[in-house]
Short mmCIF file of N, CA and C in Angstrom, two decimals:
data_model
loop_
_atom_site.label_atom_id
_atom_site.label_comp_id
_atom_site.label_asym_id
_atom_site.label_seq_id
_atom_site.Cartn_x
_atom_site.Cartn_y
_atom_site.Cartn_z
N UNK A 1 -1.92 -23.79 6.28
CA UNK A 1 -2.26 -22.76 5.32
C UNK A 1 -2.01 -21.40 5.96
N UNK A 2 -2.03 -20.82 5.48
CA UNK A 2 -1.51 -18.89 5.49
C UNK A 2 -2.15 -18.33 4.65
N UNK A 3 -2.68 -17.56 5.28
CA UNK A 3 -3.51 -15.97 4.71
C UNK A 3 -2.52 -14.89 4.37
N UNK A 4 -2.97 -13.90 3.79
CA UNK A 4 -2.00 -13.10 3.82
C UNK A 4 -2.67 -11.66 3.37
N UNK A 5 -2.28 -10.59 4.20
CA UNK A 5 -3.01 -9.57 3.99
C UNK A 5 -2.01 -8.88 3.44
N UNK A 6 -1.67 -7.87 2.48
CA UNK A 6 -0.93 -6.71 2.78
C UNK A 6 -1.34 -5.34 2.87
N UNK A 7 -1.18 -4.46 3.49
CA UNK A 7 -2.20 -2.89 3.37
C UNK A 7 -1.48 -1.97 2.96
N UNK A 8 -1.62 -1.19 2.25
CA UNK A 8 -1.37 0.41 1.38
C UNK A 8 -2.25 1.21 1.80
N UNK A 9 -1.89 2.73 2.74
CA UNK A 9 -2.56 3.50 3.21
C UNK A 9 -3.16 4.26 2.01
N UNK A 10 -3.69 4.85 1.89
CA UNK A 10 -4.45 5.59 0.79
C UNK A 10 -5.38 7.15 1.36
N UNK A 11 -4.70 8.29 0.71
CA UNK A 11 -5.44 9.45 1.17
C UNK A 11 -6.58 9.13 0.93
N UNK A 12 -7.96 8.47 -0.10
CA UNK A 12 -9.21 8.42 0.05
C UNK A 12 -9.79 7.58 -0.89
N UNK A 13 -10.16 6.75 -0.08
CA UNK A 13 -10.53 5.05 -0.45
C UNK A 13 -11.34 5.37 -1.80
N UNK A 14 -12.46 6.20 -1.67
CA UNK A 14 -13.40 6.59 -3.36
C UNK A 14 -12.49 6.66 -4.25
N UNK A 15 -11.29 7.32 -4.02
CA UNK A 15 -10.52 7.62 -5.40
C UNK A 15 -9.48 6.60 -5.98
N UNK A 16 -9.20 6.19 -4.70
CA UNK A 16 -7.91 4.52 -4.79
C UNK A 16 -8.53 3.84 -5.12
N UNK A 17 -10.07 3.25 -5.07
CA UNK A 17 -10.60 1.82 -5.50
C UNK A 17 -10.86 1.39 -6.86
N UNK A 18 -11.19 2.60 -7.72
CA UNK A 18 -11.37 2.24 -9.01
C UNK A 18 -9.82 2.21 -9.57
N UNK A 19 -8.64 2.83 -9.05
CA UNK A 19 -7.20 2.36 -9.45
C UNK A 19 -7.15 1.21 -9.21
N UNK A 20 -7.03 1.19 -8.01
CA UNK A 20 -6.74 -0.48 -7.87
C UNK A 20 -7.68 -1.65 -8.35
N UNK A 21 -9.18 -1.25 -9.04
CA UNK A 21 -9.77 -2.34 -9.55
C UNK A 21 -9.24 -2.41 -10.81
N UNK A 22 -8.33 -1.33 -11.55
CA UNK A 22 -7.97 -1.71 -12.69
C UNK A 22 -6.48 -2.22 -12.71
N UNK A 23 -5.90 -2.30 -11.21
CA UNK A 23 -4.43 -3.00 -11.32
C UNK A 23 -4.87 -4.13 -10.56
N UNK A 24 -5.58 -4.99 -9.98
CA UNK A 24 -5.97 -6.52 -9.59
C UNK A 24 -7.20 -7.20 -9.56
N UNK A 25 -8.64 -5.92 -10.25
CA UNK A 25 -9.82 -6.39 -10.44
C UNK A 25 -10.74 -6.06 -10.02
N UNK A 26 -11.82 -6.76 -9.77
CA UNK A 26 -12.98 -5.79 -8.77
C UNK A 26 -12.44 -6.20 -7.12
N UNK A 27 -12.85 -5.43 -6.41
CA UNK A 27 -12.92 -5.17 -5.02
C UNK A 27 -13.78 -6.93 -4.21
N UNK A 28 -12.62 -7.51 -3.59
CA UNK A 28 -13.37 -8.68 -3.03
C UNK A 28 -14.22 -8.86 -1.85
N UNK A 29 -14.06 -7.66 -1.35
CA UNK A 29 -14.58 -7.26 -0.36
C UNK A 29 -14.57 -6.02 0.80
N UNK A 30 -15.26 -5.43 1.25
CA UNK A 30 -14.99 -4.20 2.26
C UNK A 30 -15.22 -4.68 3.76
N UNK A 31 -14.34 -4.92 4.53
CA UNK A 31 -14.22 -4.90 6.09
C UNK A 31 -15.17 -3.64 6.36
N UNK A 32 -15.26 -2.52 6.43
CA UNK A 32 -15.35 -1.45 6.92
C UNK A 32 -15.62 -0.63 5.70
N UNK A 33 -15.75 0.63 6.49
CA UNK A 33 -15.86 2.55 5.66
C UNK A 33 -14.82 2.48 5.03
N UNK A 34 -13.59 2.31 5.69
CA UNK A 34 -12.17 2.88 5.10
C UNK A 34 -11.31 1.83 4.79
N UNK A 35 -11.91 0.50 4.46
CA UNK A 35 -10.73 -1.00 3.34
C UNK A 35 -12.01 -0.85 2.48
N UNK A 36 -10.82 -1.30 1.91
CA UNK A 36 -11.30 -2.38 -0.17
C UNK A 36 -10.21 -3.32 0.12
N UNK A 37 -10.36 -4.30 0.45
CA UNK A 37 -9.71 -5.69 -0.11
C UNK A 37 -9.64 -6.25 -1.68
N UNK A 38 -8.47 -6.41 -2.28
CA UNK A 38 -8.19 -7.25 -3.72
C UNK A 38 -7.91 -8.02 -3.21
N UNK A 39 -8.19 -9.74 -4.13
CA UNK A 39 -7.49 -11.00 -3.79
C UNK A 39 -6.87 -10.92 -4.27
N UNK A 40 -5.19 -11.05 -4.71
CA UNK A 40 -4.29 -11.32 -5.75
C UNK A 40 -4.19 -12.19 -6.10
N UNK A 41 -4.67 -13.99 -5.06
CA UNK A 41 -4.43 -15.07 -5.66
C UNK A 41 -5.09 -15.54 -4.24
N UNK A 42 -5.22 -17.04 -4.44
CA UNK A 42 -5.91 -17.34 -3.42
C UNK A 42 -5.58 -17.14 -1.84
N UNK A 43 -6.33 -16.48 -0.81
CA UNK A 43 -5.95 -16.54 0.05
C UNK A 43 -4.72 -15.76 0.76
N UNK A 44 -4.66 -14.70 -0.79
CA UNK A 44 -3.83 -13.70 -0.62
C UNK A 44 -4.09 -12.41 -0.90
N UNK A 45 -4.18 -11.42 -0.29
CA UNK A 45 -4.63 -10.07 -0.14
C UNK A 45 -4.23 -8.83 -0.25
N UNK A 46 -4.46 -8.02 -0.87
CA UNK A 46 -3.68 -6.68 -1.00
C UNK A 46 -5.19 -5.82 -0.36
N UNK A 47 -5.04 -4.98 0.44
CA UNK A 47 -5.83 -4.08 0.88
C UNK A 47 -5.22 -2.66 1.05
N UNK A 48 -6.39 -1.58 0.61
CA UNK A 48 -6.24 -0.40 0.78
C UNK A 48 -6.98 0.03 1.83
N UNK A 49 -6.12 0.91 2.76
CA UNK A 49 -6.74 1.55 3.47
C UNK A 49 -6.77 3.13 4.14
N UNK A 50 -8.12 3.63 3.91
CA UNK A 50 -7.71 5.09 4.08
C UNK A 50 -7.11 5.84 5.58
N UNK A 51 -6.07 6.45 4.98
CA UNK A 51 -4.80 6.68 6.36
C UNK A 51 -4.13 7.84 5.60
N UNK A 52 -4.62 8.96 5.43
CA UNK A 52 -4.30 10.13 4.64
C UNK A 52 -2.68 10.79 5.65
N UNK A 53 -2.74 10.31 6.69
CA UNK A 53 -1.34 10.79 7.22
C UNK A 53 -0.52 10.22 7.26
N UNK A 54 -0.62 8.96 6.68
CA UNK A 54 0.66 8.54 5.95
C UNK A 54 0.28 7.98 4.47
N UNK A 55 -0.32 8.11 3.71
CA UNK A 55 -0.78 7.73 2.47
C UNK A 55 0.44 8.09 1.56
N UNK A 56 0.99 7.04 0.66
CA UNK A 56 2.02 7.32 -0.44
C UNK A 56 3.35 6.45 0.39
N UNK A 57 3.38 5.61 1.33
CA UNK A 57 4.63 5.77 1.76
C UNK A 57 4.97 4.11 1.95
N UNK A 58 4.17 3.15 0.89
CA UNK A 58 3.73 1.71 1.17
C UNK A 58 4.53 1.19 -0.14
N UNK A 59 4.72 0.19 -0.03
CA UNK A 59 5.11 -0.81 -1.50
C UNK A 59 5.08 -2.22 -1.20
N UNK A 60 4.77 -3.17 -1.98
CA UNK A 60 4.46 -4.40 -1.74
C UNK A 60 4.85 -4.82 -3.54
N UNK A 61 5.40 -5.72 -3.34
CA UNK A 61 5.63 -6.87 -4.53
C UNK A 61 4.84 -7.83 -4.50
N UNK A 62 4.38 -8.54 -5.78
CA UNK A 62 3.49 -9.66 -5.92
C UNK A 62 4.46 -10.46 -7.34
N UNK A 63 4.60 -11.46 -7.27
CA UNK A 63 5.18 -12.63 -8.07
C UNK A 63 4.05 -13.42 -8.34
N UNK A 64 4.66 -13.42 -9.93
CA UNK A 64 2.97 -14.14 -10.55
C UNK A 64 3.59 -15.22 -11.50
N UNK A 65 2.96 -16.31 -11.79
CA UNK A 65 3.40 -17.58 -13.02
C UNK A 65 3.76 -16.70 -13.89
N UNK A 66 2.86 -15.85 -14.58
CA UNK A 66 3.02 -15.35 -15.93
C UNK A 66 2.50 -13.75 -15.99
N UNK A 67 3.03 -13.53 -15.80
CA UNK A 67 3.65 -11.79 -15.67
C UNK A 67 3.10 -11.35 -17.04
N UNK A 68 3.15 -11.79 -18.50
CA UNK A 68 2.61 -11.62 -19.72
C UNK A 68 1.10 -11.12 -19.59
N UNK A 69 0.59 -12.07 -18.87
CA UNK A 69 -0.80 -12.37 -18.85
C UNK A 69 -1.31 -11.75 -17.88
N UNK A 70 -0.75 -11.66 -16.57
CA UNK A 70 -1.20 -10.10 -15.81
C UNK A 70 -1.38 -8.92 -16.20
N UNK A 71 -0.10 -8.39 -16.76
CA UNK A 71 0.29 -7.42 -17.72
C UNK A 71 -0.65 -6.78 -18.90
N UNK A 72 -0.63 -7.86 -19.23
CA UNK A 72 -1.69 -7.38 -20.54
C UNK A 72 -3.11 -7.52 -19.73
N UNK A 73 -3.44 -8.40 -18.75
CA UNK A 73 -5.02 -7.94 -18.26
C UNK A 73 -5.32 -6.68 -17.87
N UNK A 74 -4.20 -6.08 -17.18
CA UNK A 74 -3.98 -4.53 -16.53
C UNK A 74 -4.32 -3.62 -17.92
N UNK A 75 -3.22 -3.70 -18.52
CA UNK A 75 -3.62 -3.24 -19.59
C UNK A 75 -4.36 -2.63 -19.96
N UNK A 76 -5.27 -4.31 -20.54
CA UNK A 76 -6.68 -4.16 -20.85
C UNK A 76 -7.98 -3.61 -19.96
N UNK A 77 -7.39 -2.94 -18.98
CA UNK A 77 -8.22 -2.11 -17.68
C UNK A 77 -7.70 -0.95 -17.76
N UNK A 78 -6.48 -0.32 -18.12
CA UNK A 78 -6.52 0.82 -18.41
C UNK A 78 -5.14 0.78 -18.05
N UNK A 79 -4.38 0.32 -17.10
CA UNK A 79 -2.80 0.88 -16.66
C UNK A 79 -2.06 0.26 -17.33
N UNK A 80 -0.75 0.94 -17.29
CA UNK A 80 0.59 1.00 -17.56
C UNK A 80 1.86 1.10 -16.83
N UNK A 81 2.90 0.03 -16.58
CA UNK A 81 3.97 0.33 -15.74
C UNK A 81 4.38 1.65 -15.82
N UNK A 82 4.53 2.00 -14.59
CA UNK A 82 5.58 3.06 -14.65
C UNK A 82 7.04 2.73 -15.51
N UNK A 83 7.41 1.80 -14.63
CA UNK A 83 9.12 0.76 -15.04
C UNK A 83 8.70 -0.26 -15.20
N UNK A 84 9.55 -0.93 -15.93
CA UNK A 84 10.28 -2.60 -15.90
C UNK A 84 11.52 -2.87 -16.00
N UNK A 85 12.04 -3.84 -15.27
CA UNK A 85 13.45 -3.97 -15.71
C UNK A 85 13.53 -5.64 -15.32
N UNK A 86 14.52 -5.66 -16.24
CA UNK A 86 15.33 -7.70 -16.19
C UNK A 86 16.15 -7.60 -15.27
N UNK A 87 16.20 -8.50 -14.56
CA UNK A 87 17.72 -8.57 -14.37
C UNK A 87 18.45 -9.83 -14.64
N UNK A 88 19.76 -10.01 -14.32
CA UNK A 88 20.41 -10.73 -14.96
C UNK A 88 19.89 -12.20 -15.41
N UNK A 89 19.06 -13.14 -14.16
CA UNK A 89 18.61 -14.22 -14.37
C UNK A 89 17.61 -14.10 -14.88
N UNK A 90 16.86 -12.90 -15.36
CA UNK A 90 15.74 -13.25 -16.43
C UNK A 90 14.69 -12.74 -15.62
N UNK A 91 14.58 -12.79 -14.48
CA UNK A 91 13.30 -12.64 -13.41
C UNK A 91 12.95 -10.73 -14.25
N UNK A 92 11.72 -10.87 -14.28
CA UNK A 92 11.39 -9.37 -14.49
C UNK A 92 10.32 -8.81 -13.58
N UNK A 93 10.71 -7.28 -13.47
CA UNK A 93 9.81 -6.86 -12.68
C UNK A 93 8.86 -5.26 -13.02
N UNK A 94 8.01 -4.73 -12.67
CA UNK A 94 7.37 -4.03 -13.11
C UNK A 94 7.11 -2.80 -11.43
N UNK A 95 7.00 -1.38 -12.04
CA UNK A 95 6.63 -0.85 -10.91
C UNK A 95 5.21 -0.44 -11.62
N UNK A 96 4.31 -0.25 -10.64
CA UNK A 96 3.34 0.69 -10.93
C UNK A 96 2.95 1.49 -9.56
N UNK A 97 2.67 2.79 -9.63
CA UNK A 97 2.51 4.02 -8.41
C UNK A 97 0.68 4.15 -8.82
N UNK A 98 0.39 4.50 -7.24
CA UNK A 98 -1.02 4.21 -6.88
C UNK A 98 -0.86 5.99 -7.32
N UNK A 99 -2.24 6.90 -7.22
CA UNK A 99 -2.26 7.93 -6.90
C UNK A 99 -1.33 8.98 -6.05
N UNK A 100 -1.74 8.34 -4.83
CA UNK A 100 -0.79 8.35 -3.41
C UNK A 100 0.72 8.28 -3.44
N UNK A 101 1.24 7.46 -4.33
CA UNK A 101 2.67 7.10 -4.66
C UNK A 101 3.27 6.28 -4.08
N UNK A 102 2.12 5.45 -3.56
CA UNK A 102 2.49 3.94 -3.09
C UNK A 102 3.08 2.96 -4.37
N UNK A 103 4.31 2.41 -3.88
CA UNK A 103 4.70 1.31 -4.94
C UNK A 103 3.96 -0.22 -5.19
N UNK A 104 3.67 -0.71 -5.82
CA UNK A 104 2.92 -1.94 -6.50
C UNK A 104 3.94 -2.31 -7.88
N UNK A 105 4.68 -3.58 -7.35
CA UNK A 105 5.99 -4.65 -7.97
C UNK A 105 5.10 -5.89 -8.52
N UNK A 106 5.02 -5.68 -9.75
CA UNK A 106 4.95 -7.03 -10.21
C UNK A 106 5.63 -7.95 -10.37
N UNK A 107 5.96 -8.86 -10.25
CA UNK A 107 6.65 -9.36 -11.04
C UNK A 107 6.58 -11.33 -11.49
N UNK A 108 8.02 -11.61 -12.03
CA UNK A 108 7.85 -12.84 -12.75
C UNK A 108 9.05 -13.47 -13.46
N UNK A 109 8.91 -14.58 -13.54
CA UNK A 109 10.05 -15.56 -14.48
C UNK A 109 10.26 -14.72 -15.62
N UNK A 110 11.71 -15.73 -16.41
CA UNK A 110 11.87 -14.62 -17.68
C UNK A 110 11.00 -15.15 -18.39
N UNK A 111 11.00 -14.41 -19.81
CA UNK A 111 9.48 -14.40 -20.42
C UNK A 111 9.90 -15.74 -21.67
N UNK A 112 8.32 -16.28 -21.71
CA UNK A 112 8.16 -17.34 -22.17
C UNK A 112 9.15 -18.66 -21.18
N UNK A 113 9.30 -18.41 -20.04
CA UNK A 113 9.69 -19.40 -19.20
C UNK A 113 8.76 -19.38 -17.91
#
């Protein structure tokens, strides 16, 4: 088995956490003053952490079964892609920018597949 962390610096964790609880949920946990850990899926991790001298300069992709159903949960929390685009085999993907202007890639199979 494999864990998997990934980290996004963030000028200031108070203001990044309620973003990011509305792009992967509530907060699964805090290491410290300066992380918020999201699970994205089991045993897999997206963490913010405050690092204001380099904050904005991170991107991480996440691949999901059903991209529909992420999508619209986000949504239903308040965000909106920045982008999406297909590409040729159908795979689609989504950007969304943190505050900071860190990148966050959704993505997924083509739709209804």
């Amino acid at each position: 088995m494999v864990d998997l962390f990934a980290g996004l610096p963030v000028t200031s964790l108070a203001a990044a956490v309620p973003w990011y609880e509305k792009l992967l949920g509530e907060v699964a946990f805090h290491p410290n003053e300066v992380e918020a850990v999201f699970e994205a899926a089991e045993h897999r991790y997206v963490y913010v952490e405050q690092k204001p001298e380099i904050a904005g300069h991170g991107f991480v992709t996440l691949f999901v079964d059903d991209l529909d159903a992420r999508l619209a949960a986000i949504a239903d929390r308040g965000l909106r892609p920045e982008s999406e685009e297909t590409y040729e085999n159908g795979v689609r993907k989504t950007i969304f920018r943190d505050p900071d202007g860190n990148e966050i890639g959704i993505g997924g199979g083509p739709a209804g597949g």
